[in-house]
PDB file of C-alpha atoms and ligand atoms in Angstrom:
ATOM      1  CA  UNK A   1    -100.031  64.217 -59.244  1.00  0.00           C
ATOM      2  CA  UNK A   2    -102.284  66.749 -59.344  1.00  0.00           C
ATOM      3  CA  UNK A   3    -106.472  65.644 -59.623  1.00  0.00           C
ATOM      4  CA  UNK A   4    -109.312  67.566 -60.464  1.00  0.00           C
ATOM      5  CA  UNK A   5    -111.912  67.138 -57.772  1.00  0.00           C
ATOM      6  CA  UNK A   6    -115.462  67.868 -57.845  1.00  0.00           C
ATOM      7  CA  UNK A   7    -116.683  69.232 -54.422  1.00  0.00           C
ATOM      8  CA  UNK A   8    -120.937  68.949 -53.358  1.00  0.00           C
ATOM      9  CA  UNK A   9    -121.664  71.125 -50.247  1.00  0.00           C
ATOM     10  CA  UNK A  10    -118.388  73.470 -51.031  1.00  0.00           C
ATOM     11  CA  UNK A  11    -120.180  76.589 -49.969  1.00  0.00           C
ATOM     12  CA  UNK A  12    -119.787  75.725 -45.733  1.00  0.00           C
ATOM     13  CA  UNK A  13    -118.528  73.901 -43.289  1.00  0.00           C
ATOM     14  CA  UNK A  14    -116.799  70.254 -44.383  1.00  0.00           C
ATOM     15  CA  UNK A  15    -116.893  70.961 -47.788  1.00  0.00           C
ATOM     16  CA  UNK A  16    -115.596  74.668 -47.859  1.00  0.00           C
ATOM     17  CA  UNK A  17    -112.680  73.325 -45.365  1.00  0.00           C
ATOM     18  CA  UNK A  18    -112.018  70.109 -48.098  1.00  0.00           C
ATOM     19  CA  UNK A  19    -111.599  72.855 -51.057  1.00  0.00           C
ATOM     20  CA  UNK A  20    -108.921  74.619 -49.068  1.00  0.00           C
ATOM     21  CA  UNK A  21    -106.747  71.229 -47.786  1.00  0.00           C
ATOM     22  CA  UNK A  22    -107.421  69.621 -51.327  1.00  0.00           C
ATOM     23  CA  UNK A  23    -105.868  72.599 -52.743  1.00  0.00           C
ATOM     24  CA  UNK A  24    -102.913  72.949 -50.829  1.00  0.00           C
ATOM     25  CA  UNK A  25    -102.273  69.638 -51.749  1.00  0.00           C
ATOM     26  CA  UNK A  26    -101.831  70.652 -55.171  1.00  0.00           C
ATOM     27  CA  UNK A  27    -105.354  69.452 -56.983  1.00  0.00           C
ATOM     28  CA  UNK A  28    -107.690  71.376 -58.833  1.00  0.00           C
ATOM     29  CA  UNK A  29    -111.805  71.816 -57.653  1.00  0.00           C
ATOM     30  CA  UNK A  30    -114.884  71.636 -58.935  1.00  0.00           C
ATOM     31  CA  UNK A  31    -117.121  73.505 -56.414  1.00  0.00           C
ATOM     32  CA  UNK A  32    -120.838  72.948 -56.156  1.00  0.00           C
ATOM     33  CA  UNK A  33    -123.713  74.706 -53.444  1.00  0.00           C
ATOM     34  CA  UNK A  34    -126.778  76.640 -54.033  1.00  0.00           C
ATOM     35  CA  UNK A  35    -125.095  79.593 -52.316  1.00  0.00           C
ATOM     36  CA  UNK A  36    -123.454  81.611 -55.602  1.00  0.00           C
ATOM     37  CA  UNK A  37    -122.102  84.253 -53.576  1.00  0.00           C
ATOM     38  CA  UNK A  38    -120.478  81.861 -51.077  1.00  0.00           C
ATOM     39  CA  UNK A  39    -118.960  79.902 -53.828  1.00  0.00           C
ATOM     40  CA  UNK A  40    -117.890  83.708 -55.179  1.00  0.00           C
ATOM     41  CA  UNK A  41    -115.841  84.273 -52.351  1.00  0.00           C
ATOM     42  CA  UNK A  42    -113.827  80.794 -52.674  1.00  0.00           C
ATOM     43  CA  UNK A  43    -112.759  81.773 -56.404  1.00  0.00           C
ATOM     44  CA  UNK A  44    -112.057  84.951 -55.306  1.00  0.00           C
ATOM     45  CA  UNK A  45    -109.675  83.750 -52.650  1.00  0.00           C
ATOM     46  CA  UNK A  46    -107.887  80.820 -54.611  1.00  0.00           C
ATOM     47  CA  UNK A  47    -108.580  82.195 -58.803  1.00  0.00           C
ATOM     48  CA  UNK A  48    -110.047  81.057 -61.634  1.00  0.00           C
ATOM     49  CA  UNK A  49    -107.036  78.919 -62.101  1.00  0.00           C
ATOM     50  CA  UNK A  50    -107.511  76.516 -59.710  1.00  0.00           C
ATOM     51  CA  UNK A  51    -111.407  76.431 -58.957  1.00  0.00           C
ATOM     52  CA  UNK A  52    -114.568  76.558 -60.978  1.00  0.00           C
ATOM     53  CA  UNK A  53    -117.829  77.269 -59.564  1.00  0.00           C
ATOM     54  CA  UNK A  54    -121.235  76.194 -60.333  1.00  0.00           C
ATOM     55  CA  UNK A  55    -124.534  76.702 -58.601  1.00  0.00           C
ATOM     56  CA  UNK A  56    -126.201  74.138 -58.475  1.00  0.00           C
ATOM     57  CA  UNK A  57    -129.547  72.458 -56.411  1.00  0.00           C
ATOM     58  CA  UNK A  58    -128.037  68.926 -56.309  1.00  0.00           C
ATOM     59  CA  UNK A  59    -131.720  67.493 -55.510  1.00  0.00           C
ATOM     60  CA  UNK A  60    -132.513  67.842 -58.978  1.00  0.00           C
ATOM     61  CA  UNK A  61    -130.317  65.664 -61.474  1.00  0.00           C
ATOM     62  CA  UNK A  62    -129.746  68.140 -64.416  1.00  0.00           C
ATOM     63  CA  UNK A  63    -128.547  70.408 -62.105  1.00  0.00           C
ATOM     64  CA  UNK A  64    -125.652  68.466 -61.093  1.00  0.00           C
ATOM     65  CA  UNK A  65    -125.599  66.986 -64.705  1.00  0.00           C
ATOM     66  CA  UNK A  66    -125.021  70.552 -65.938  1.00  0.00           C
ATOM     67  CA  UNK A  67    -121.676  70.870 -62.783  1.00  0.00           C
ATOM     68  CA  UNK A  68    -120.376  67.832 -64.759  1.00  0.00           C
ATOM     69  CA  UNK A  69    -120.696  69.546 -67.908  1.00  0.00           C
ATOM     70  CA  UNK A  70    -119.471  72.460 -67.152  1.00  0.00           C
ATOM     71  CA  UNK A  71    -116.199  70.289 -65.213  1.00  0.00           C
ATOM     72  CA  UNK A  72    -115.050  69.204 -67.741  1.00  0.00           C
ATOM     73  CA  UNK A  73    -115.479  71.583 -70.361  1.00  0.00           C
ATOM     74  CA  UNK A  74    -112.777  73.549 -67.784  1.00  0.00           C
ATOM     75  CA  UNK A  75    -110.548  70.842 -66.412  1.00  0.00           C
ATOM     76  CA  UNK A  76    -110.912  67.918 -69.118  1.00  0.00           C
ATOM     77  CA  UNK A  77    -111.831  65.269 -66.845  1.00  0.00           C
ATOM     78  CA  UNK A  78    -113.044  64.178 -62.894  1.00  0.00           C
ATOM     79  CA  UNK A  79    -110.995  62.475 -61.102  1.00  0.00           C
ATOM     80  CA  UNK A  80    -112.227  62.718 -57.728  1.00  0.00           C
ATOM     81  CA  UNK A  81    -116.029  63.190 -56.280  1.00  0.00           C
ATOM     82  CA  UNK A  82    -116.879  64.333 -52.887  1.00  0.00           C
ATOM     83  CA  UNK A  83    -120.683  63.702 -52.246  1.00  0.00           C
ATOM     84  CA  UNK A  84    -120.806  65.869 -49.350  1.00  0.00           C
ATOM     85  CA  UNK A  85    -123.881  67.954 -49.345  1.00  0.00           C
ATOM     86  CA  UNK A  86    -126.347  67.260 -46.312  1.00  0.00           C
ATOM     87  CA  UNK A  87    -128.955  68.682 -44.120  1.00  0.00           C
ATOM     88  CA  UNK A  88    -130.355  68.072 -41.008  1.00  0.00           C
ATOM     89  CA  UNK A  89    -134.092  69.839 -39.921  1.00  0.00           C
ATOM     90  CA  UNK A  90    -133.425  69.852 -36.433  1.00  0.00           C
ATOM     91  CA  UNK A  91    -132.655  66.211 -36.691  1.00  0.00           C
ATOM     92  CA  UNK A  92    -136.384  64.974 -36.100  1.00  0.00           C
ATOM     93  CA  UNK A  93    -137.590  61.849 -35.041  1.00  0.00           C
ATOM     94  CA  UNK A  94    -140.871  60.420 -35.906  1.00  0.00           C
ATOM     95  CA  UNK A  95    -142.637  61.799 -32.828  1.00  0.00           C
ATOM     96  CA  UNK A  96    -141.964  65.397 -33.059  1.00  0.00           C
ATOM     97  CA  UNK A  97    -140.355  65.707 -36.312  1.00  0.00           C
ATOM     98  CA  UNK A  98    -142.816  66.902 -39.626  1.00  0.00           C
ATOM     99  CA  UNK A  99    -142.869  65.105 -42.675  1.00  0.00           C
ATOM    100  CA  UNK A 100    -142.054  67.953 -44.489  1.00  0.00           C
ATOM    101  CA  UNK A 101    -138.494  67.665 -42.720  1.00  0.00           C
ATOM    102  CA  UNK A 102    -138.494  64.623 -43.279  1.00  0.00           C
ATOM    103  CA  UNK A 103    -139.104  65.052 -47.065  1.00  0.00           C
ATOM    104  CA  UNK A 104    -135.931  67.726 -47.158  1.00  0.00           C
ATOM    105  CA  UNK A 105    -133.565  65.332 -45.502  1.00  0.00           C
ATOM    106  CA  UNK A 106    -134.110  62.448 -47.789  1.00  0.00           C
ATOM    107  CA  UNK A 107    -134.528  65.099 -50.998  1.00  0.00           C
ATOM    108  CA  UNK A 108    -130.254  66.362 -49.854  1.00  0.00           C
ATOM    109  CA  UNK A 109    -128.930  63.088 -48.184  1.00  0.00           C
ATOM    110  CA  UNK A 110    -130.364  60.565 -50.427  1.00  0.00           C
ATOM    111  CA  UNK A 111    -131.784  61.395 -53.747  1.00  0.00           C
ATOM    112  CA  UNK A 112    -128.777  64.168 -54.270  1.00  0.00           C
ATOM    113  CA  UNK A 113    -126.099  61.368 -53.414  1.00  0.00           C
ATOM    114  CA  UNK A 114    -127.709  59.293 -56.075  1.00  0.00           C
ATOM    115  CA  UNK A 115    -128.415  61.885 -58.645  1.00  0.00           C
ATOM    116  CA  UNK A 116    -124.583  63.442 -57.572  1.00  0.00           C
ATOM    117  CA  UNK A 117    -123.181  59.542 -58.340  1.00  0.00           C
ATOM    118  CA  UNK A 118    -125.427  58.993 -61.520  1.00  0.00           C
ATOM    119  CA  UNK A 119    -123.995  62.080 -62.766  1.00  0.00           C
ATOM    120  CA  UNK A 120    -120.963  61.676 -62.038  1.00  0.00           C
ATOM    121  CA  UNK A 121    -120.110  58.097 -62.445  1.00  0.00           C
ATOM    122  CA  UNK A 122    -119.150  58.300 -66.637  1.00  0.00           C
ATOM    123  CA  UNK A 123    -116.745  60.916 -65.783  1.00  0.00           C
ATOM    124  CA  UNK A 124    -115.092  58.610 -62.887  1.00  0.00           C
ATOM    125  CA  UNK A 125    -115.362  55.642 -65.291  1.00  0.00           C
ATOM    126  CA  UNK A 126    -112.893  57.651 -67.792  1.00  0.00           C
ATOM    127  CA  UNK A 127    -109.955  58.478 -65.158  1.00  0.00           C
ATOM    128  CA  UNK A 128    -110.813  55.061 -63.046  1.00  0.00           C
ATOM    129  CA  UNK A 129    -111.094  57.494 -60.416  1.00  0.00           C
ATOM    130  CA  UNK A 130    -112.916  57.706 -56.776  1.00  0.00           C
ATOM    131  CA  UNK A 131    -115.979  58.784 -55.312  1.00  0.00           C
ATOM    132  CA  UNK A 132    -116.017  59.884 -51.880  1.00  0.00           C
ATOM    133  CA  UNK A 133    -119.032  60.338 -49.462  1.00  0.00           C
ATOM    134  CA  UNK A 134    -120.036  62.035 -46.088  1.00  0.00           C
ATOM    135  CA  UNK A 135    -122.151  59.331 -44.508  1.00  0.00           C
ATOM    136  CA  UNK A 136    -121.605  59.929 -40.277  1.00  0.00           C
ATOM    137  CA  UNK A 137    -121.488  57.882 -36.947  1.00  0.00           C
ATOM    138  CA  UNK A 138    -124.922  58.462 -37.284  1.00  0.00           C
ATOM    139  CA  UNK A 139    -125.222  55.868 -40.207  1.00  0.00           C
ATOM    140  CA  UNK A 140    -123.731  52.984 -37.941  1.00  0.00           C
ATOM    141  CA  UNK A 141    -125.259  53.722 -34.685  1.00  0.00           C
ATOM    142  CA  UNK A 142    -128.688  54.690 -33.172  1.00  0.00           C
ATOM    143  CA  UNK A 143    -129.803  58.234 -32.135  1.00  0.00           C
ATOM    144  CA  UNK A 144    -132.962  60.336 -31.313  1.00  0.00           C
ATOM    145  CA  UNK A 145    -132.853  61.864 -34.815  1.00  0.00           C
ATOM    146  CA  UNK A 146    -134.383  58.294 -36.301  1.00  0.00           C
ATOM    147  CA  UNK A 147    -134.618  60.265 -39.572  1.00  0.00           C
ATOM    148  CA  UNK A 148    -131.381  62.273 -40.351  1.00  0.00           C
ATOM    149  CA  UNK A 149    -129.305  58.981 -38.783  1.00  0.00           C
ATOM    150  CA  UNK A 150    -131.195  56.733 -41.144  1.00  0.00           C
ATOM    151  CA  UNK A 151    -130.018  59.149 -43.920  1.00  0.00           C
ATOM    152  CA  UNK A 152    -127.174  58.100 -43.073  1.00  0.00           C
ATOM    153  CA  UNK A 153    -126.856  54.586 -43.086  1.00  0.00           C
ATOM    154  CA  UNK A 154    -128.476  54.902 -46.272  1.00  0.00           C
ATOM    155  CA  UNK A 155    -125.292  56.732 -47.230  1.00  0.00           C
ATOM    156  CA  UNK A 156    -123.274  54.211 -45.177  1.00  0.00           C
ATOM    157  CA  UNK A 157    -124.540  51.141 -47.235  1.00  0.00           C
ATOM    158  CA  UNK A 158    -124.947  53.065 -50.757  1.00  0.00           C
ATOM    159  CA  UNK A 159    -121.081  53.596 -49.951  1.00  0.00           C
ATOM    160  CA  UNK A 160    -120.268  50.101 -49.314  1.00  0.00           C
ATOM    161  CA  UNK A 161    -122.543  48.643 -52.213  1.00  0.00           C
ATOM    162  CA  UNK A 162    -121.375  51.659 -54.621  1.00  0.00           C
ATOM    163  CA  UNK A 163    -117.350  50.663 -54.243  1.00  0.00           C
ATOM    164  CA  UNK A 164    -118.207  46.895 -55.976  1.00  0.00           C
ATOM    165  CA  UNK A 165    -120.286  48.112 -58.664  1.00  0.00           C
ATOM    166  CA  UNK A 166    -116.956  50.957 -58.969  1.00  0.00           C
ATOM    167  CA  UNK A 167    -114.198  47.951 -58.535  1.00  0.00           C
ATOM    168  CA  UNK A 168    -115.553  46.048 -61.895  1.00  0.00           C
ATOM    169  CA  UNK A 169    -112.979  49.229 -63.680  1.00  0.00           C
ATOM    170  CA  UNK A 170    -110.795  49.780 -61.005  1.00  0.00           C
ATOM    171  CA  UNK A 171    -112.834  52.975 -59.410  1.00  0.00           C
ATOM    172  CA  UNK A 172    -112.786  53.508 -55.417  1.00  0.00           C
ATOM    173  CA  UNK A 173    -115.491  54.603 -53.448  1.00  0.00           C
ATOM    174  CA  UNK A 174    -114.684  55.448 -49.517  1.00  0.00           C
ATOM    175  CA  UNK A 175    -117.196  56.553 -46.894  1.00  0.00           C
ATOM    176  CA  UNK A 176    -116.103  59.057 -44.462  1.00  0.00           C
ATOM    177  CA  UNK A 177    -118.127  58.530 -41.105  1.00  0.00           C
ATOM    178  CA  UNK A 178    -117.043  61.828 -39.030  1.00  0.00           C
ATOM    179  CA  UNK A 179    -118.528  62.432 -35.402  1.00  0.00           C
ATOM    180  CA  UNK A 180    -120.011  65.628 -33.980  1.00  0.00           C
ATOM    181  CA  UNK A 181    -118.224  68.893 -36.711  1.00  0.00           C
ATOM    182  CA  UNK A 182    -118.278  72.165 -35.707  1.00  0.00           C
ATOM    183  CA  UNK A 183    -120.133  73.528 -38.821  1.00  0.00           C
ATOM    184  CA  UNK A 184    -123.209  75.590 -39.249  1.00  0.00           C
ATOM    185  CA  UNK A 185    -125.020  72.716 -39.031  1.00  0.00           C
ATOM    186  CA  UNK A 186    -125.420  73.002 -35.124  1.00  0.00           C
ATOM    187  CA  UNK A 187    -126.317  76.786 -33.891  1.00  0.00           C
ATOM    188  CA  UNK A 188    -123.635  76.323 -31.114  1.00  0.00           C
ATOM    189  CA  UNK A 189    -119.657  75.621 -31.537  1.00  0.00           C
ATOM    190  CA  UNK A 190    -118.286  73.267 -28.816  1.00  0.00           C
ATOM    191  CA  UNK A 191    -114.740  72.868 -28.209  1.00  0.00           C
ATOM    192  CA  UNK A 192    -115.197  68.889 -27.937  1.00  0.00           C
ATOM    193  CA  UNK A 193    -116.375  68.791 -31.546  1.00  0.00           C
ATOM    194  CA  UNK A 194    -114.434  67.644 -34.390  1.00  0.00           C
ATOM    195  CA  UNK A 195    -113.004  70.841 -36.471  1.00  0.00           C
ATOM    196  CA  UNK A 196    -113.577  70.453 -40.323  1.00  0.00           C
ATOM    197  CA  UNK A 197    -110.215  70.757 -41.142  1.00  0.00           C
ATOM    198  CA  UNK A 198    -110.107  66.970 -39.727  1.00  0.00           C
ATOM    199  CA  UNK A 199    -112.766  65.597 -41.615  1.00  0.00           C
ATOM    200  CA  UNK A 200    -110.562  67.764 -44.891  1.00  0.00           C
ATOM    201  CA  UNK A 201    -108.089  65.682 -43.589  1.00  0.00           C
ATOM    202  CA  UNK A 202    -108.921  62.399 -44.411  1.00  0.00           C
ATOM    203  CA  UNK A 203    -110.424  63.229 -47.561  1.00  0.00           C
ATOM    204  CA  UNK A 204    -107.099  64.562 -48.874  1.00  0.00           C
ATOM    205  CA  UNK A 205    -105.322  61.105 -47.164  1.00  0.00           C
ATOM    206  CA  UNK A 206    -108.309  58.738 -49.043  1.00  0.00           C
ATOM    207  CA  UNK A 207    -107.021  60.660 -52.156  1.00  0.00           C
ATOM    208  CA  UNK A 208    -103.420  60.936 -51.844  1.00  0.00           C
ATOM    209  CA  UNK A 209    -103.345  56.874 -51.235  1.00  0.00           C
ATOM    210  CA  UNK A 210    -101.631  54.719 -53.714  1.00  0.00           C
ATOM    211  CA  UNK A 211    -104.508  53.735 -56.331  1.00  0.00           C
ATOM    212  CA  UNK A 212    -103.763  49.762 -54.983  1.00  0.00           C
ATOM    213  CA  UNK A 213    -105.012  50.818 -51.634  1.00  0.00           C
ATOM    214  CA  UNK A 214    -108.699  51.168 -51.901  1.00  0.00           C
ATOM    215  CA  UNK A 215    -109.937  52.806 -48.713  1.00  0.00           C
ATOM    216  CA  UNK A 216    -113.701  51.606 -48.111  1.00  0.00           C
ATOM    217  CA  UNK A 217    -114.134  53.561 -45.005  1.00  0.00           C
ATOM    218  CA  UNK A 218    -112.958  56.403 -42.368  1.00  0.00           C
ATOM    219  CA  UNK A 219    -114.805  56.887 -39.740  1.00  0.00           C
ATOM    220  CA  UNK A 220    -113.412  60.001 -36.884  1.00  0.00           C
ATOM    221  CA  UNK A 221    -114.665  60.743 -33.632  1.00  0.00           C
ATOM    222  CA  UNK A 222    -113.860  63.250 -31.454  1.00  0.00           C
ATOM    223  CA  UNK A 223    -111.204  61.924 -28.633  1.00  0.00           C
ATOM    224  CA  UNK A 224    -113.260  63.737 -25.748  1.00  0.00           C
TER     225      UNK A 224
HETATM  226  O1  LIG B 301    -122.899  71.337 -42.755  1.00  0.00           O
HETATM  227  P1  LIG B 301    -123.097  72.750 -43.479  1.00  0.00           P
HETATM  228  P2  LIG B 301    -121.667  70.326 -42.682  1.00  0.00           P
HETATM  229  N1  LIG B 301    -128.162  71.505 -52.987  1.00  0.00           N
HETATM  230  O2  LIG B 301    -124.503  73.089 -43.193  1.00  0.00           O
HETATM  231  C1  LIG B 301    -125.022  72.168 -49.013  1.00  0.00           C
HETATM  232  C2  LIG B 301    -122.434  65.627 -42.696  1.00  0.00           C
HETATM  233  N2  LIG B 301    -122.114  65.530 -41.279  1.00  0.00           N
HETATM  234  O3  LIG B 301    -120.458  70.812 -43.336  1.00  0.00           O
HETATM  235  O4  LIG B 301    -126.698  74.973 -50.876  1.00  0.00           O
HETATM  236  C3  LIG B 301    -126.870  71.816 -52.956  1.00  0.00           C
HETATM  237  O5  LIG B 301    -122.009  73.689 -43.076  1.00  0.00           O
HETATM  238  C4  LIG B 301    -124.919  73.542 -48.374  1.00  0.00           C
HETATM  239  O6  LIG B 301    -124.805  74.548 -49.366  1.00  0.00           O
HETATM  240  P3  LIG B 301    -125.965  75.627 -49.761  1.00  0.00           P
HETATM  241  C5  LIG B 301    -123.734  66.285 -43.067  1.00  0.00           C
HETATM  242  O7  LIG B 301    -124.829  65.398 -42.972  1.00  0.00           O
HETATM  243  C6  LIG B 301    -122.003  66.624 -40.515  1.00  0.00           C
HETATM  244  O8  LIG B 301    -121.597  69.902 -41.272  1.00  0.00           O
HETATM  245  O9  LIG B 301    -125.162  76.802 -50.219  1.00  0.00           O
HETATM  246  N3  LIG B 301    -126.161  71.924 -51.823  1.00  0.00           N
HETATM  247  C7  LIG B 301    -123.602  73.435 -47.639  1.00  0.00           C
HETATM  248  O10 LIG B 301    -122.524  73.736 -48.499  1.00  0.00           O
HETATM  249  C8  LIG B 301    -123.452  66.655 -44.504  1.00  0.00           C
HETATM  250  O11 LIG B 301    -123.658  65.550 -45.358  1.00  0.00           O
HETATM  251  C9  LIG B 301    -121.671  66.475 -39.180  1.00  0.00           C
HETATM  252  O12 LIG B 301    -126.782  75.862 -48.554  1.00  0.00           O
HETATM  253  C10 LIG B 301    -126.811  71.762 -50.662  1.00  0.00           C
HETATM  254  C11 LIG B 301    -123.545  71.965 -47.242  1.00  0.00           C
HETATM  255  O13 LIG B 301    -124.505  71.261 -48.042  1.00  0.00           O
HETATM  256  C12 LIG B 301    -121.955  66.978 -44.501  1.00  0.00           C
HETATM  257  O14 LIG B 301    -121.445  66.449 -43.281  1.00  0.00           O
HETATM  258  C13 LIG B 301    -121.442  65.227 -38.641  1.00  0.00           C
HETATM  259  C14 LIG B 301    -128.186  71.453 -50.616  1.00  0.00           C
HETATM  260  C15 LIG B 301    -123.870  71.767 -45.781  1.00  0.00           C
HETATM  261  O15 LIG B 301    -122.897  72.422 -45.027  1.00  0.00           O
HETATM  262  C16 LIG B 301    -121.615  68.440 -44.561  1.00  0.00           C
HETATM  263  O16 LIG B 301    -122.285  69.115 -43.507  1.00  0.00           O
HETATM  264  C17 LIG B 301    -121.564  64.139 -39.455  1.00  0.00           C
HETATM  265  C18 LIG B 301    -128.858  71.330 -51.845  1.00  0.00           C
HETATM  266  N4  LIG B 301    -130.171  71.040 -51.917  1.00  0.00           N
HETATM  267  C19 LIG B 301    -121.893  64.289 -40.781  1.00  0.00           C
HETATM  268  N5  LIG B 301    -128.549  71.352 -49.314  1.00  0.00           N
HETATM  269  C20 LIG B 301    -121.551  67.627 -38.254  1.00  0.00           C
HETATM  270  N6  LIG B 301    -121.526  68.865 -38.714  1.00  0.00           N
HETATM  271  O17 LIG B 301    -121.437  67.378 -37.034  1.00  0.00           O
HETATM  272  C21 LIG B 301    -127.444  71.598 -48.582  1.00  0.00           C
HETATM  273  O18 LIG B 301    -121.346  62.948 -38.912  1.00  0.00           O
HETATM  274  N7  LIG B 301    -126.393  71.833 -49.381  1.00  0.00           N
END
């Protein structure tokens, strides 16, 4: 049956690769970046039919208030949320890394994955529907960047926490842990990366599951 899902981070990489798989699979999206022209080019390809488009900065809560708003004055209702959008400033540690980095990583991975889930949550609570998060390996192992990996096991245990506070009306939350993408995110593609039509992947599986199943976590590595 065909769901309306609301996209964060839609203008690149996992998220642009999630609009196209969720859309062959016959749902509707919500797409969200701070890159207009980028998310111009998605319509564009798909129509006005099956995607809307709204720029937003989802560090700042009205912003992504206002994508809600605008969601479902289109589409009626939210069924699905990815909280995708993330950064990483070179992924520095303490040592070397600036605090102004710093400040941008926890501005995009943390405070926008609350404000995105504050926003979004009434909308969820109406459909009983699922919110859906890009934590990483990162968030359940160690690495050099301390502060982009702890990020991420903020992301990792806001997912965990999130889906009981979600079960007491029968909403899902699942946190997709993906290794190494090949994205913009690193300057250089590597064949041994994941592609992000895998990561797509298992967000169109978590969604297509039978609402009984609730899917807490995914986590994908690359097999090299
Ligand atoms: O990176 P990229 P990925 N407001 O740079 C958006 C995680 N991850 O697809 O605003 C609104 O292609 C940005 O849009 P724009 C990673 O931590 C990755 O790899 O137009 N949107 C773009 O659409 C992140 O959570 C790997 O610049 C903002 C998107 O975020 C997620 O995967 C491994 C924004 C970033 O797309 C997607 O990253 C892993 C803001 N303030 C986890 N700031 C990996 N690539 O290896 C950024 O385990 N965006």
């Amino acid at each position: 049956n065909e769901k309306i899902v609301l996209i964060t981070g839609a203008s690149s990489g996992i998220g642009a690769a999630t609009v196209d798989k969720v859309i062959e699979a016959g749902h509707k999206v919500v797409i969200t970046a701070r890159s207009t022209d980028k998310l111009n080019k998605i319509v564009k390809r798909w129509g006005e039919d099956k995607v809307l488009a709204v720029t937003a900065d989802v560090s700042k809560l009205d912003q992504i208030q206002n994508v809600v708003e605008k969601a479902k004055e289109k589409f009626g209702r939210i069924d699905v949320v990815f909280a995708n959008a993330g950064t990483g400033v070179n992924t520095p540690g303490i040592e070397n890394g600036e605090p102004s980095e710093w400040k941008t990583m926890l501005d995009v991975n943390i405070n926008a994955l609350l404000f995105t889930a504050k926003a979004c949550l009434p909308a969820l609570k109406e459909t009983q529907g699922h919110f859906i998060i890009t934590s990483s390996t990162a968030g359940k192992k160690t690495l050099k960047g301390s502060v982009y990996g702890a990020t991420k096991w903020f992301a990792y245990g806001f997912g965990q926490n999130l889906a009981a506070e979600m079960a007491e009306w029968n909403g899902r939350c699942t946190t997709i842990c993906p290794g190494m993408v090949n994205t913009p995110f690193f300057d250089e593609a590597k064949p041994d990366k994941l592609d992000p039509s895998d990561v797509a992947e298992a967000v169109v599986y978590a969604i297509s599951a039978n609402p009984r199943c609730d899917i807490r976590e995914i986590t994908l590595m690359p097999t090299q």
